[in-house]
Tab-separated table of C-alpha atoms and ligand atoms in Angstrom:
chain	number	residue	atom	x	y	z
U	4	UNK	CA	-64.592	2.263	-69.403
U	5	UNK	CA	-65.041	2.299	-73.169
U	6	UNK	CA	-62.659	0.742	-75.692
U	7	UNK	CA	-60.573	3.888	-76.123
U	8	UNK	CA	-60.207	4.287	-72.353
U	9	UNK	CA	-59.042	0.671	-72.078
U	10	UNK	CA	-56.496	1.263	-74.826
U	11	UNK	CA	-55.142	4.332	-73.044
U	12	UNK	CA	-55.065	2.528	-69.673
U	13	UNK	CA	-53.134	-0.395	-71.201
U	14	UNK	CA	-50.827	1.999	-73.026
U	15	UNK	CA	-50.138	3.882	-69.782
U	16	UNK	CA	-48.989	0.633	-68.115
U	17	UNK	CA	-46.760	-0.127	-71.114
U	18	UNK	CA	-45.249	3.353	-70.952
U	19	UNK	CA	-44.358	2.790	-67.281
U	20	UNK	CA	-42.542	-0.503	-67.997
U	21	UNK	CA	-39.031	-0.977	-69.428
U	22	UNK	CA	-39.602	-4.636	-70.117
U	23	UNK	CA	-42.844	-6.316	-71.205
U	24	UNK	CA	-43.682	-10.027	-71.399
U	25	UNK	CA	-46.558	-11.215	-73.566
U	26	UNK	CA	-48.128	-14.578	-72.777
U	27	UNK	CA	-51.053	-16.548	-74.259
U	28	UNK	CA	-52.734	-19.903	-73.755
U	29	UNK	CA	-51.077	-23.311	-73.862
U	30	UNK	CA	-51.451	-25.451	-77.016
U	31	UNK	CA	-51.475	-22.222	-79.025
U	32	UNK	CA	-53.423	-21.662	-82.228
U	33	UNK	CA	-52.794	-18.967	-84.873
U	34	UNK	CA	-54.775	-16.342	-82.906
U	35	UNK	CA	-52.819	-17.007	-79.707
U	36	UNK	CA	-49.500	-16.614	-81.544
U	37	UNK	CA	-50.739	-13.926	-83.965
U	38	UNK	CA	-52.031	-11.698	-81.165
U	39	UNK	CA	-48.917	-12.363	-79.073
U	40	UNK	CA	-46.430	-11.572	-81.855
U	41	UNK	CA	-48.674	-8.779	-83.184
U	42	UNK	CA	-48.708	-7.008	-79.816
U	43	UNK	CA	-44.964	-7.531	-79.387
U	44	UNK	CA	-44.328	-5.874	-82.758
U	45	UNK	CA	-46.804	-3.060	-81.994
U	46	UNK	CA	-44.967	-2.209	-78.766
U	47	UNK	CA	-41.558	-2.474	-80.441
U	48	UNK	CA	-42.703	-0.184	-83.279
U	49	UNK	CA	-44.271	2.321	-80.871
U	50	UNK	CA	-41.619	2.266	-78.130
U	51	UNK	CA	-38.257	1.231	-79.651
U	52	UNK	CA	-36.492	1.627	-76.289
U	53	UNK	CA	-38.577	-1.018	-74.532
U	54	UNK	CA	-37.763	-4.715	-74.572
U	55	UNK	CA	-40.640	-7.039	-75.367
U	56	UNK	CA	-40.639	-10.824	-74.945
U	57	UNK	CA	-43.101	-13.415	-76.263
U	58	UNK	CA	-42.994	-16.532	-74.081
U	59	UNK	CA	-44.528	-20.006	-74.122
U	60	UNK	CA	-44.195	-23.488	-75.555
U	61	UNK	CA	-44.654	-23.655	-79.289
U	62	UNK	CA	-44.514	-26.102	-82.164
U	63	UNK	CA	-42.743	-25.477	-85.445
U	64	UNK	CA	-46.001	-25.440	-87.397
U	65	UNK	CA	-46.820	-21.922	-86.144
U	66	UNK	CA	-43.280	-20.557	-86.497
U	67	UNK	CA	-44.305	-18.826	-89.736
U	68	UNK	CA	-46.103	-16.261	-87.538
U	69	UNK	CA	-43.182	-15.703	-85.177
U	70	UNK	CA	-40.937	-17.372	-82.649
U	71	UNK	CA	-40.748	-17.386	-78.860
U	72	UNK	CA	-38.100	-15.786	-76.630
U	73	UNK	CA	-36.547	-17.106	-73.446
U	74	UNK	CA	-35.653	-15.023	-70.400
U	75	UNK	CA	-34.516	-15.451	-66.798
U	76	UNK	CA	-36.867	-15.433	-63.813
U	77	UNK	CA	-35.285	-12.122	-62.785
U	78	UNK	CA	-36.200	-10.388	-66.048
U	79	UNK	CA	-39.664	-11.976	-65.940
U	80	UNK	CA	-40.293	-10.696	-62.399
U	81	UNK	CA	-39.270	-7.168	-63.404
U	82	UNK	CA	-41.584	-7.113	-66.442
U	83	UNK	CA	-45.118	-5.981	-67.086
U	84	UNK	CA	-47.088	-9.131	-68.006
U	85	UNK	CA	-49.798	-9.063	-70.676
U	86	UNK	CA	-51.877	-12.216	-71.245
U	87	UNK	CA	-53.663	-12.559	-74.591
U	88	UNK	CA	-56.474	-14.884	-75.651
U	89	UNK	CA	-56.705	-16.869	-72.385
U	90	UNK	CA	-60.059	-17.138	-70.604
U	91	UNK	CA	-58.842	-18.929	-67.476
U	92	UNK	CA	-55.616	-18.722	-65.502
U	93	UNK	CA	-54.687	-22.454	-65.530
U	94	UNK	CA	-54.365	-22.252	-69.339
U	95	UNK	CA	-51.807	-19.413	-69.255
U	96	UNK	CA	-48.610	-20.796	-70.794
U	97	UNK	CA	-45.756	-19.326	-68.787
U	98	UNK	CA	-42.296	-20.626	-67.838
U	99	UNK	CA	-42.576	-18.811	-64.484
U	100	UNK	CA	-45.347	-18.327	-61.963
U	101	UNK	CA	-47.798	-15.570	-62.851
U	102	UNK	CA	-49.716	-13.452	-60.343
U	103	UNK	CA	-53.074	-13.187	-62.182
U	104	UNK	CA	-54.127	-10.034	-60.314
U	105	UNK	CA	-51.040	-8.188	-61.606
U	106	UNK	CA	-51.389	-8.879	-65.332
U	107	UNK	CA	-53.210	-7.142	-68.192
U	108	UNK	CA	-55.692	-9.466	-69.870
U	109	UNK	CA	-56.845	-8.997	-73.481
U	110	UNK	CA	-59.296	-11.605	-74.747
U	111	UNK	CA	-62.368	-12.356	-76.852
U	112	UNK	CA	-63.457	-15.527	-75.017
U	113	UNK	CA	-66.256	-15.387	-72.453
U	114	UNK	CA	-64.595	-14.739	-69.055
U	115	UNK	CA	-64.024	-17.969	-67.157
U	116	UNK	CA	-61.746	-16.415	-64.557
U	117	UNK	CA	-62.056	-12.720	-64.050
U	118	UNK	CA	-58.394	-11.780	-63.626
U	119	UNK	CA	-55.998	-8.938	-64.261
U	120	UNK	CA	-55.430	-5.425	-62.945
U	121	UNK	CA	-56.802	-4.407	-66.330
U	122	UNK	CA	-59.047	-6.878	-68.139
U	123	UNK	CA	-60.338	-6.070	-71.613
U	124	UNK	CA	-62.709	-8.771	-72.865
U	125	UNK	CA	-64.783	-8.270	-76.015
U	126	UNK	CA	-66.739	-11.412	-76.886
U	127	UNK	CA	-68.119	-9.778	-80.042
U	128	UNK	CA	-64.648	-9.775	-81.595
U	129	UNK	CA	-63.769	-12.732	-83.830
U	130	UNK	CA	-60.338	-13.011	-82.283
U	131	UNK	CA	-57.878	-11.362	-79.940
U	132	UNK	CA	-55.992	-10.281	-83.058
U	133	UNK	CA	-59.115	-8.381	-84.171
U	134	UNK	CA	-59.237	-6.594	-80.789
U	135	UNK	CA	-55.621	-5.488	-81.285
U	136	UNK	CA	-56.531	-4.231	-84.770
U	137	UNK	CA	-59.352	-2.193	-83.241
U	138	UNK	CA	-56.870	-0.707	-80.757
U	139	UNK	CA	-54.194	0.068	-83.297
U	140	UNK	CA	-56.552	1.442	-85.982
U	141	UNK	CA	-58.687	3.528	-83.615
U	142	UNK	CA	-58.663	7.275	-84.090
U	143	UNK	CA	-55.693	8.891	-82.335
U	144	UNK	CA	-54.317	5.490	-81.293
U	145	UNK	CA	-50.942	5.838	-79.606
U	146	UNK	CA	-49.897	2.519	-81.169
U	147	UNK	CA	-48.009	2.003	-84.424
U	148	UNK	CA	-48.544	-0.692	-87.008
U	149	UNK	CA	-46.131	-2.021	-89.619
U	150	UNK	CA	-45.808	-4.948	-92.022
U	151	UNK	CA	-44.797	-7.408	-89.284
U	152	UNK	CA	-47.758	-6.418	-87.094
U	153	UNK	CA	-50.133	-6.706	-90.063
U	154	UNK	CA	-48.947	-10.206	-91.016
U	155	UNK	CA	-49.210	-11.551	-87.461
U	156	UNK	CA	-52.668	-10.064	-86.786
U	157	UNK	CA	-53.958	-11.179	-90.181
U	158	UNK	CA	-52.851	-14.764	-89.434
U	159	UNK	CA	-54.649	-14.593	-86.065
U	160	UNK	CA	-57.916	-13.380	-87.605
U	161	UNK	CA	-57.799	-15.908	-90.449
U	162	UNK	CA	-57.118	-18.690	-87.938
U	163	UNK	CA	-59.905	-17.907	-85.490
U	164	UNK	CA	-62.532	-17.226	-88.154
U	165	UNK	CA	-61.695	-20.488	-89.979
U	166	UNK	CA	-60.769	-18.344	-92.996
U	167	UNK	CA	-63.880	-16.146	-92.552
U	168	UNK	CA	-66.189	-19.135	-92.303
U	169	UNK	CA	-67.460	-18.895	-88.717
U	170	UNK	CA	-70.330	-16.643	-87.596
U	171	UNK	CA	-67.944	-14.633	-85.372
U	172	UNK	CA	-66.838	-13.002	-88.645
U	173	UNK	CA	-68.455	-9.550	-88.762
U	174	UNK	CA	-68.349	-6.261	-90.655
U	175	UNK	CA	-65.730	-5.144	-88.113
U	176	UNK	CA	-63.603	-8.194	-88.983
U	177	UNK	CA	-63.589	-7.249	-92.660
U	178	UNK	CA	-63.040	-3.577	-91.844
U	179	UNK	CA	-59.965	-4.497	-89.792
U	180	UNK	CA	-58.699	-6.911	-92.449
U	181	UNK	CA	-59.033	-4.253	-95.129
U	182	UNK	CA	-56.860	-1.933	-93.012
U	183	UNK	CA	-54.294	-4.702	-92.481
U	184	UNK	CA	-54.161	-5.296	-96.221
U	185	UNK	CA	-52.871	-1.772	-96.752
U	186	UNK	CA	-49.596	-3.403	-95.675
U	187	UNK	CA	-47.934	-6.184	-97.707
U	188	UNK	CA	-49.672	-9.117	-96.015
U	189	UNK	CA	-48.721	-12.562	-97.352
U	190	UNK	CA	-52.303	-13.736	-97.852
U	191	UNK	CA	-51.629	-16.895	-99.883
U	192	UNK	CA	-48.587	-17.943	-97.876
U	193	UNK	CA	-50.531	-17.651	-94.601
U	194	UNK	CA	-53.524	-19.540	-96.024
U	195	UNK	CA	-51.313	-22.355	-97.323
U	196	UNK	CA	-49.601	-22.666	-93.939
U	197	UNK	CA	-53.023	-23.114	-92.379
U	198	UNK	CA	-54.412	-25.705	-94.775
U	199	UNK	CA	-51.297	-27.771	-95.415
U	200	UNK	CA	-50.976	-30.954	-93.368
U	201	UNK	CA	-48.206	-33.553	-93.217
U	202	UNK	CA	-48.996	-36.845	-94.967
U	203	UNK	CA	-49.517	-38.498	-91.545
U	204	UNK	CA	-52.236	-36.005	-90.573
U	205	UNK	CA	-53.839	-36.256	-94.026
U	206	UNK	CA	-54.086	-40.039	-93.614
U	207	UNK	CA	-55.630	-39.509	-90.181
U	208	UNK	CA	-58.161	-37.189	-91.854
U	209	UNK	CA	-59.124	-40.055	-94.157
U	210	UNK	CA	-59.559	-42.308	-91.114
U	211	UNK	CA	-61.831	-39.766	-89.420
U	212	UNK	CA	-64.099	-39.439	-92.454
U	213	UNK	CA	-64.297	-43.237	-92.634
U	214	UNK	CA	-64.824	-43.912	-88.945
U	215	UNK	CA	-66.593	-41.027	-87.195
U	216	UNK	CA	-69.883	-42.092	-85.671
U	217	UNK	CA	-72.834	-39.919	-86.656
U	218	UNK	CA	-75.891	-40.052	-84.408
U	219	UNK	CA	-79.452	-39.638	-85.657
U	220	UNK	CA	-79.395	-36.088	-84.223
U	221	UNK	CA	-76.376	-35.151	-86.329
U	222	UNK	CA	-73.591	-35.454	-83.761
U	223	UNK	CA	-70.295	-36.755	-85.166
U	224	UNK	CA	-68.002	-38.405	-82.637
U	225	UNK	CA	-64.400	-39.488	-83.172
U	226	UNK	CA	-62.308	-41.083	-80.447
U	227	UNK	CA	-58.578	-41.414	-81.029
U	228	UNK	CA	-56.447	-43.573	-78.770
U	229	UNK	CA	-52.759	-43.114	-78.018
U	230	UNK	CA	-52.149	-46.314	-79.940
U	231	UNK	CA	-53.871	-44.944	-83.058
U	232	UNK	CA	-51.859	-41.713	-82.858
U	233	UNK	CA	-48.696	-43.829	-82.797
U	234	UNK	CA	-49.902	-45.927	-85.756
U	235	UNK	CA	-50.559	-42.796	-87.827
U	236	UNK	CA	-47.317	-41.207	-86.658
U	237	UNK	CA	-49.274	-38.146	-85.528
U	238	UNK	CA	-48.304	-36.084	-82.505
U	239	UNK	CA	-51.045	-35.065	-80.112
U	240	UNK	CA	-50.879	-31.356	-80.977
U	241	UNK	CA	-51.181	-32.156	-84.702
U	242	UNK	CA	-54.708	-33.484	-84.166
U	243	UNK	CA	-55.824	-29.841	-84.039
U	244	UNK	CA	-55.509	-29.973	-87.835
U	245	UNK	CA	-58.404	-32.446	-88.126
U	246	UNK	CA	-60.904	-31.054	-85.600
U	247	UNK	CA	-63.008	-29.190	-88.142
U	248	UNK	CA	-63.347	-32.050	-90.671
U	249	UNK	CA	-66.917	-33.180	-89.800
U	250	UNK	CA	-68.168	-29.630	-90.500
U	251	UNK	CA	-68.299	-30.459	-94.207
U	252	UNK	CA	-70.435	-33.573	-93.766
U	253	UNK	CA	-74.101	-33.120	-94.641
U	254	UNK	CA	-76.441	-33.483	-91.662
U	255	UNK	CA	-73.731	-32.991	-89.009
U	256	UNK	CA	-74.688	-30.153	-86.628
U	257	UNK	CA	-72.085	-30.590	-83.942
U	258	UNK	CA	-69.101	-32.800	-83.410
U	259	UNK	CA	-66.380	-33.720	-80.982
U	260	UNK	CA	-62.896	-35.103	-81.319
U	261	UNK	CA	-61.752	-37.019	-78.245
U	262	UNK	CA	-58.006	-37.576	-78.077
U	263	UNK	CA	-56.617	-39.919	-75.450
U	264	UNK	CA	-53.748	-38.440	-73.443
U	265	UNK	CA	-50.749	-40.398	-72.094
U	266	UNK	CA	-52.346	-40.325	-68.594
U	267	UNK	CA	-55.559	-41.948	-69.859
U	268	UNK	CA	-57.664	-38.764	-69.831
U	269	UNK	CA	-59.249	-37.459	-73.052
U	270	UNK	CA	-58.866	-34.020	-74.588
U	271	UNK	CA	-62.221	-33.001	-76.070
U	272	UNK	CA	-62.615	-30.512	-78.907
U	273	UNK	CA	-66.286	-29.627	-79.266
U	274	UNK	CA	-67.510	-27.759	-82.347
U	275	UNK	CA	-70.961	-26.804	-83.574
U	276	UNK	CA	-72.944	-25.117	-86.321
U	277	UNK	CA	-75.959	-24.527	-84.051
U	278	UNK	CA	-76.350	-26.562	-80.841
U	279	UNK	CA	-74.703	-24.819	-77.879
U	280	UNK	CA	-71.636	-26.772	-76.745
U	281	UNK	CA	-69.819	-24.592	-74.207
U	282	UNK	CA	-72.323	-25.451	-71.456
U	283	UNK	CA	-71.540	-29.118	-72.033
U	284	UNK	CA	-67.800	-28.396	-71.923
U	285	UNK	CA	-68.334	-26.445	-68.686
U	286	UNK	CA	-70.263	-29.411	-67.175
U	287	UNK	CA	-67.013	-31.339	-67.540
U	288	UNK	CA	-64.636	-28.693	-66.215
U	289	UNK	CA	-63.883	-27.058	-69.582
U	290	UNK	CA	-65.200	-24.000	-71.375
U	291	UNK	CA	-65.019	-21.892	-74.511
U	292	UNK	CA	-67.374	-20.318	-77.022
U	293	UNK	CA	-70.963	-21.456	-77.620
U	294	UNK	CA	-69.866	-23.053	-80.921
U	295	UNK	CA	-66.233	-23.977	-80.139
U	296	UNK	CA	-65.220	-25.350	-76.772
U	297	UNK	CA	-62.887	-27.742	-75.094
U	298	UNK	CA	-62.417	-29.815	-71.960
U	299	UNK	CA	-60.426	-32.704	-70.573
U	300	UNK	CA	-62.461	-35.669	-69.306
U	301	UNK	CA	-61.279	-38.424	-67.017
U	302	UNK	CA	-62.322	-41.647	-68.723
U	303	UNK	CA	-63.917	-43.342	-71.702
U	304	UNK	CA	-67.102	-43.482	-69.642
U	305	UNK	CA	-67.109	-39.692	-69.394
U	306	UNK	CA	-66.445	-39.526	-73.158
U	307	UNK	CA	-69.676	-41.446	-73.753
U	308	UNK	CA	-71.501	-39.274	-71.233
U	309	UNK	CA	-70.375	-36.102	-73.002
U	310	UNK	CA	-71.361	-37.597	-76.378
U	311	UNK	CA	-74.833	-38.270	-74.981
U	312	UNK	CA	-75.091	-34.654	-73.736
U	313	UNK	CA	-74.108	-33.432	-77.211
U	314	UNK	CA	-76.780	-35.641	-78.662
U	315	UNK	CA	-79.396	-34.133	-76.320
U	316	UNK	CA	-78.258	-30.587	-77.155
U	317	UNK	CA	-78.465	-31.323	-80.890
U	318	UNK	CA	-81.894	-32.907	-80.458
U	319	UNK	CA	-83.171	-29.748	-78.713
U	320	UNK	CA	-81.602	-27.594	-81.415
U	321	UNK	CA	-83.310	-29.588	-84.164
U	322	UNK	CA	-86.639	-29.435	-82.310
U	323	UNK	CA	-86.312	-25.632	-82.038
U	324	UNK	CA	-85.815	-25.427	-85.812
U	325	UNK	CA	-89.038	-27.332	-86.417
U	326	UNK	CA	-91.147	-25.084	-84.151
Q	12	AMP	P1	-59.796	-26.063	-78.751
Q	12	AMP	O1	-60.853	-27.099	-78.927
Q	12	AMP	O2	-58.635	-26.524	-77.921
Q	12	AMP	O3	-59.387	-25.453	-80.059
Q	12	AMP	O4	-60.465	-24.908	-77.919
Q	12	AMP	C1	-61.646	-24.226	-78.315
Q	12	AMP	C2	-61.976	-23.207	-77.249
Q	12	AMP	O5	-62.389	-23.898	-76.080
Q	12	AMP	C3	-60.760	-22.396	-76.854
Q	12	AMP	O6	-60.824	-21.165	-77.477
Q	12	AMP	C4	-60.845	-22.299	-75.350
Q	12	AMP	O7	-61.472	-21.097	-75.003
Q	12	AMP	C5	-61.765	-23.402	-74.924
Q	12	AMP	N1	-61.088	-24.515	-74.229
Q	12	AMP	C6	-60.410	-25.539	-74.794
Q	12	AMP	N2	-59.980	-26.409	-73.865
Q	12	AMP	C7	-60.383	-25.911	-72.671
Q	12	AMP	C8	-60.238	-26.348	-71.307
Q	12	AMP	N3	-59.608	-27.473	-70.998
Q	12	AMP	N4	-60.768	-25.551	-70.360
Q	12	AMP	C9	-61.420	-24.425	-70.686
Q	12	AMP	N5	-61.615	-23.978	-71.919
Q	12	AMP	C10	-61.086	-24.695	-72.909
């Protein structure tokens, strides 16, 4: 099936349903929420008689994009379920059990679990929000777009491209953004929401710049313990605001933030400007993009092991540059 056929197949399922639930991954980022709220608003604009719910746990810092709904199990069971931006089923954030073979999946991450009665995955898209733009702006699209849709999808694209910094940003990205900007999109407001941190997180940023360990192969490692998070007064989810910091340090090619969890495991956020990191994440039960991945490792020992693997990957990358 081509893109247009996928759009029509998804639209046909939406037309058949009275009630639609849109889910996305846990620990959401702007693209998860932007694509979720964007699709909700698209369906509401296109089919005013249908009821659309966006579900999942969310923190206040993304509420500028939109807020979550709550519904009963009964309504959930009677709804068509669409899952955005989620490569593997364990990461689907849902208050009720989901049957993965019954959902519609829309994603730009490499498939980790192939799931869904319809699964549209385009890894060339910068974000799931960009995929929705391509659907809504395609010729003869059945879907409608309005100011609310445009603001949510714009926030998703800006979030996942790191404000158009990452290589996933393409001519299509800018084409879609230029179409979104035909609506009154709050560009500055959205950007400020993304770059503004509480004082506590800003102080943690200072700590990371001071204390990250940089290996001779350009791998920057930061390990944060539960105790340190308490000292800084930073909640676990807020550490997402400091993941990208080492990217601005000269000579750093890839980096990882390890955050200790209450159960003693470590959440790992791997990022790179060249060395491939998703294979390393996958070695430890995680996954993601070649240049942005994540995993959860069991112990400090595994943290050091993963750091060593990153070092090897960076070493190979540097050797390939010198060939
Ligand atoms: P994060 O570091 O949490 O911002 O995630 C970066 C990317 O890595 C996400 O887009 C996910 O696709 C992937 N990812 C993060 N954590 C995991 C995990 N535990 N398992 C699989 N993939 C993950």
